[in-house]
């Protein structure tokens, strides 16, 4: 059952028989406004990519940037799991939530999407103005010479060096595209094809900061909006809260759709507890006029 919480009157869980009334209020709040969208891992769970903090989320030890840079063993472990995870990433598909946002962009009612996800499901659903705040899995950059490569090229090098590596039928993805693997000591990491330096996927590791130009692009998306729609994020990570501070300072309303509590629940004009696929579809159906 989906429940919707609104801060007008003070935040409360809305009984099932009042859900349509509160959803109508959310639609009325968003109708006629230019909507900036912030998404997190929760929007991709229906595509088979797990959330970081939702129910059933697997325990994980994220890679720290200084460890990756300084330890060859750490790079072997990371790249072995990351390669299998990325290969598995390529087999997942956008869901109704991604498609609903793409439809809203096509209709000209959203300013763009600032996503905390490293998958490319927004783009594959048809969204065009997407900023990846935490990077993306589909490019790789050398830490020494700065050359950027398509991930497919590096994947081909990995498989040439490690012909034994295959994608198991049961690979449990993590939201950053990594998986756990035991054979990392037998794994050979390819060097940069240009200078022989250390290659790193273009995702933001723990201990790194979001690049200034990337955050500026995400901030511009939010600043262009007359309202902000948060979909599938608990807003625990600092980058998400910094973006919402932009909206708060402008005084624009914030609508949050998420399974589970978020750090900004008390500040939301409308708080929706539920899945993004069905609720974003309902919003798009109501807000997008037939073409």
mmCIF file of C-alpha atoms in Angstrom, residues 147-288:
data_model
loop_
_atom_site.group_PDB
_atom_site.id
_atom_site.type_symbol
_atom_site.label_atom_id
_atom_site.label_comp_id
_atom_site.label_asym_id
_atom_site.label_seq_id
_atom_site.Cartn_x
_atom_site.Cartn_y
_atom_site.Cartn_z
ATOM 1 C CA UNK A 147 42.748 10.568 -21.156
ATOM 2 C CA UNK A 148 39.157 9.323 -21.085
ATOM 3 C CA UNK A 149 38.131 6.045 -22.749
ATOM 4 C CA UNK A 150 34.842 4.385 -23.548
ATOM 5 C CA UNK A 151 34.261 1.571 -21.064
ATOM 6 C CA UNK A 152 33.783 -0.957 -23.860
ATOM 7 C CA UNK A 153 37.391 -0.467 -24.981
ATOM 8 C CA UNK A 154 38.742 -1.067 -21.472
ATOM 9 C CA UNK A 155 36.392 -4.030 -21.002
ATOM 10 C CA UNK A 156 37.851 -5.618 -24.122
ATOM 11 C CA UNK A 157 41.361 -5.174 -22.701
ATOM 12 C CA UNK A 158 40.257 -6.702 -19.371
ATOM 13 C CA UNK A 159 38.801 -9.761 -21.081
ATOM 14 C CA UNK A 160 41.906 -10.208 -23.244
ATOM 15 C CA UNK A 161 44.095 -10.181 -20.114
ATOM 16 C CA UNK A 162 41.671 -12.347 -18.129
ATOM 17 C CA UNK A 163 40.090 -14.827 -20.560
ATOM 18 C CA UNK A 164 38.689 -16.837 -17.627
ATOM 19 C CA UNK A 165 36.413 -14.026 -16.511
ATOM 20 C CA UNK A 166 32.745 -14.435 -17.331
ATOM 21 C CA UNK A 167 29.592 -12.890 -15.912
ATOM 22 C CA UNK A 168 27.951 -15.450 -13.589
ATOM 23 C CA UNK A 169 24.233 -15.947 -14.064
ATOM 24 C CA UNK A 170 23.622 -14.793 -10.500
ATOM 25 C CA UNK A 171 25.513 -11.546 -9.995
ATOM 26 C CA UNK A 172 24.044 -9.321 -7.325
ATOM 27 C CA UNK A 173 24.662 -5.741 -8.342
ATOM 28 C CA UNK A 174 25.470 -2.934 -5.987
ATOM 29 C CA UNK A 175 24.236 0.573 -6.774
ATOM 30 C CA UNK A 176 27.707 1.726 -7.848
ATOM 31 C CA UNK A 177 28.050 -1.173 -10.282
ATOM 32 C CA UNK A 178 30.433 -3.238 -8.149
ATOM 33 C CA UNK A 179 30.060 -6.893 -7.135
ATOM 34 C CA UNK A 180 31.989 -9.054 -4.707
ATOM 35 C CA UNK A 181 34.418 -11.515 -6.291
ATOM 36 C CA UNK A 182 36.908 -13.929 -4.709
ATOM 37 C CA UNK A 183 39.314 -14.332 -7.632
ATOM 38 C CA UNK A 184 40.762 -10.814 -7.525
ATOM 39 C CA UNK A 185 44.351 -11.982 -6.875
ATOM 40 C CA UNK A 186 44.352 -13.703 -10.286
ATOM 41 C CA UNK A 187 42.947 -10.612 -11.991
ATOM 42 C CA UNK A 188 45.158 -8.451 -14.231
ATOM 43 C CA UNK A 189 44.272 -4.765 -14.488
ATOM 44 C CA UNK A 190 45.059 -3.191 -17.863
ATOM 45 C CA UNK A 191 47.209 -0.052 -17.842
ATOM 46 C CA UNK A 192 46.257 3.150 -19.607
ATOM 47 C CA UNK A 193 46.641 2.511 -23.368
ATOM 48 C CA UNK A 194 48.242 5.955 -23.774
ATOM 49 C CA UNK A 195 50.736 6.305 -20.912
ATOM 50 C CA UNK A 196 50.579 3.088 -18.872
ATOM 51 C CA UNK A 197 49.035 4.909 -15.886
ATOM 52 C CA UNK A 198 46.259 3.908 -13.471
ATOM 53 C CA UNK A 199 42.760 3.669 -14.922
ATOM 54 C CA UNK A 200 39.695 4.554 -12.859
ATOM 55 C CA UNK A 201 35.986 4.429 -13.803
ATOM 56 C CA UNK A 202 34.446 7.891 -13.857
ATOM 57 C CA UNK A 203 32.514 7.451 -10.621
ATOM 58 C CA UNK A 204 33.016 9.505 -7.463
ATOM 59 C CA UNK A 205 34.664 7.318 -4.818
ATOM 60 C CA UNK A 206 34.436 7.940 -1.097
ATOM 61 C CA UNK A 207 37.054 10.534 -0.271
ATOM 62 C CA UNK A 208 36.606 12.355 -3.590
ATOM 63 C CA UNK A 209 34.623 15.517 -4.142
ATOM 64 C CA UNK A 210 32.072 16.111 -6.870
ATOM 65 C CA UNK A 211 33.844 18.046 -9.655
ATOM 66 C CA UNK A 212 33.013 21.743 -9.550
ATOM 67 C CA UNK A 213 31.661 21.876 -13.111
ATOM 68 C CA UNK A 214 29.451 18.833 -12.530
ATOM 69 C CA UNK A 215 27.918 20.267 -9.384
ATOM 70 C CA UNK A 216 27.426 23.608 -11.132
ATOM 71 C CA UNK A 217 25.470 21.873 -13.912
ATOM 72 C CA UNK A 218 23.283 20.081 -11.344
ATOM 73 C CA UNK A 219 22.785 23.314 -9.432
ATOM 74 C CA UNK A 220 21.679 25.055 -12.644
ATOM 75 C CA UNK A 221 19.040 22.377 -13.228
ATOM 76 C CA UNK A 222 17.611 22.984 -9.760
ATOM 77 C CA UNK A 223 17.900 26.758 -10.008
ATOM 78 C CA UNK A 224 15.930 26.737 -13.275
ATOM 79 C CA UNK A 225 12.952 25.057 -11.602
ATOM 80 C CA UNK A 226 9.834 26.566 -10.047
ATOM 81 C CA UNK A 227 9.525 23.339 -8.024
ATOM 82 C CA UNK A 228 11.795 20.408 -7.192
ATOM 83 C CA UNK A 229 10.753 16.762 -7.463
ATOM 84 C CA UNK A 230 12.946 14.278 -5.563
ATOM 85 C CA UNK A 231 12.502 10.663 -6.680
ATOM 86 C CA UNK A 232 14.104 7.673 -4.970
ATOM 87 C CA UNK A 233 16.626 9.377 -2.703
ATOM 88 C CA UNK A 234 16.931 9.328 1.091
ATOM 89 C CA UNK A 235 18.926 12.592 0.796
ATOM 90 C CA UNK A 236 21.602 11.318 3.180
ATOM 91 C CA UNK A 237 24.521 12.150 0.881
ATOM 92 C CA UNK A 238 25.728 15.732 1.076
ATOM 93 C CA UNK A 239 25.468 16.405 -2.653
ATOM 94 C CA UNK A 240 21.691 15.895 -2.579
ATOM 95 C CA UNK A 241 21.156 18.163 0.410
ATOM 96 C CA UNK A 242 23.301 20.882 -1.171
ATOM 97 C CA UNK A 243 21.059 20.840 -4.236
ATOM 98 C CA UNK A 244 17.918 21.134 -2.119
ATOM 99 C CA UNK A 245 19.451 24.062 -0.273
ATOM 100 C CA UNK A 246 19.424 25.866 -3.626
ATOM 101 C CA UNK A 247 15.668 25.269 -3.828
ATOM 102 C CA UNK A 248 15.102 26.228 -0.199
ATOM 103 C CA UNK A 249 16.884 29.539 -0.630
ATOM 104 C CA UNK A 250 14.727 30.287 -3.671
ATOM 105 C CA UNK A 251 11.599 29.428 -1.685
ATOM 106 C CA UNK A 252 10.321 26.915 -4.244
ATOM 107 C CA UNK A 253 8.227 23.902 -3.120
ATOM 108 C CA UNK A 254 9.807 20.452 -2.825
ATOM 109 C CA UNK A 255 7.962 17.184 -3.518
ATOM 110 C CA UNK A 256 9.626 13.957 -2.338
ATOM 111 C CA UNK A 257 8.769 10.441 -3.555
ATOM 112 C CA UNK A 258 10.679 7.663 -1.790
ATOM 113 C CA UNK A 259 10.332 4.330 -0.029
ATOM 114 C CA UNK A 260 11.444 5.067 3.516
ATOM 115 C CA UNK A 261 12.232 8.290 5.376
ATOM 116 C CA UNK A 262 14.454 11.049 4.034
ATOM 117 C CA UNK A 263 16.411 13.788 5.758
ATOM 118 C CA UNK A 264 14.211 16.458 4.160
ATOM 119 C CA UNK A 265 10.774 15.043 4.988
ATOM 120 C CA UNK A 266 9.932 17.883 7.370
ATOM 121 C CA UNK A 267 10.808 20.491 4.718
ATOM 122 C CA UNK A 268 8.840 18.976 1.862
ATOM 123 C CA UNK A 269 5.594 20.555 0.709
ATOM 124 C CA UNK A 270 4.412 17.063 -0.220
ATOM 125 C CA UNK A 271 5.993 13.794 0.937
ATOM 126 C CA UNK A 272 5.037 10.632 -0.921
ATOM 127 C CA UNK A 273 5.854 7.226 0.593
ATOM 128 C CA UNK A 274 5.887 4.688 -2.211
ATOM 129 C CA UNK A 275 7.508 3.381 -5.368
ATOM 130 C CA UNK A 276 8.734 5.757 -8.025
ATOM 131 C CA UNK A 277 7.598 3.672 -10.996
ATOM 132 C CA UNK A 278 3.892 3.874 -10.295
ATOM 133 C CA UNK A 279 3.830 7.308 -8.683
ATOM 134 C CA UNK A 280 5.917 9.063 -11.346
ATOM 135 C CA UNK A 281 3.697 7.434 -13.975
ATOM 136 C CA UNK A 282 0.628 8.893 -12.250
ATOM 137 C CA UNK A 283 2.242 12.313 -12.092
ATOM 138 C CA UNK A 284 3.220 12.226 -15.763
ATOM 139 C CA UNK A 285 -0.256 11.072 -16.793
ATOM 140 C CA UNK A 286 -1.760 14.032 -14.938
ATOM 141 C CA UNK A 287 0.777 16.700 -15.897
ATOM 142 C CA UNK A 288 1.530 15.906 -19.537
#
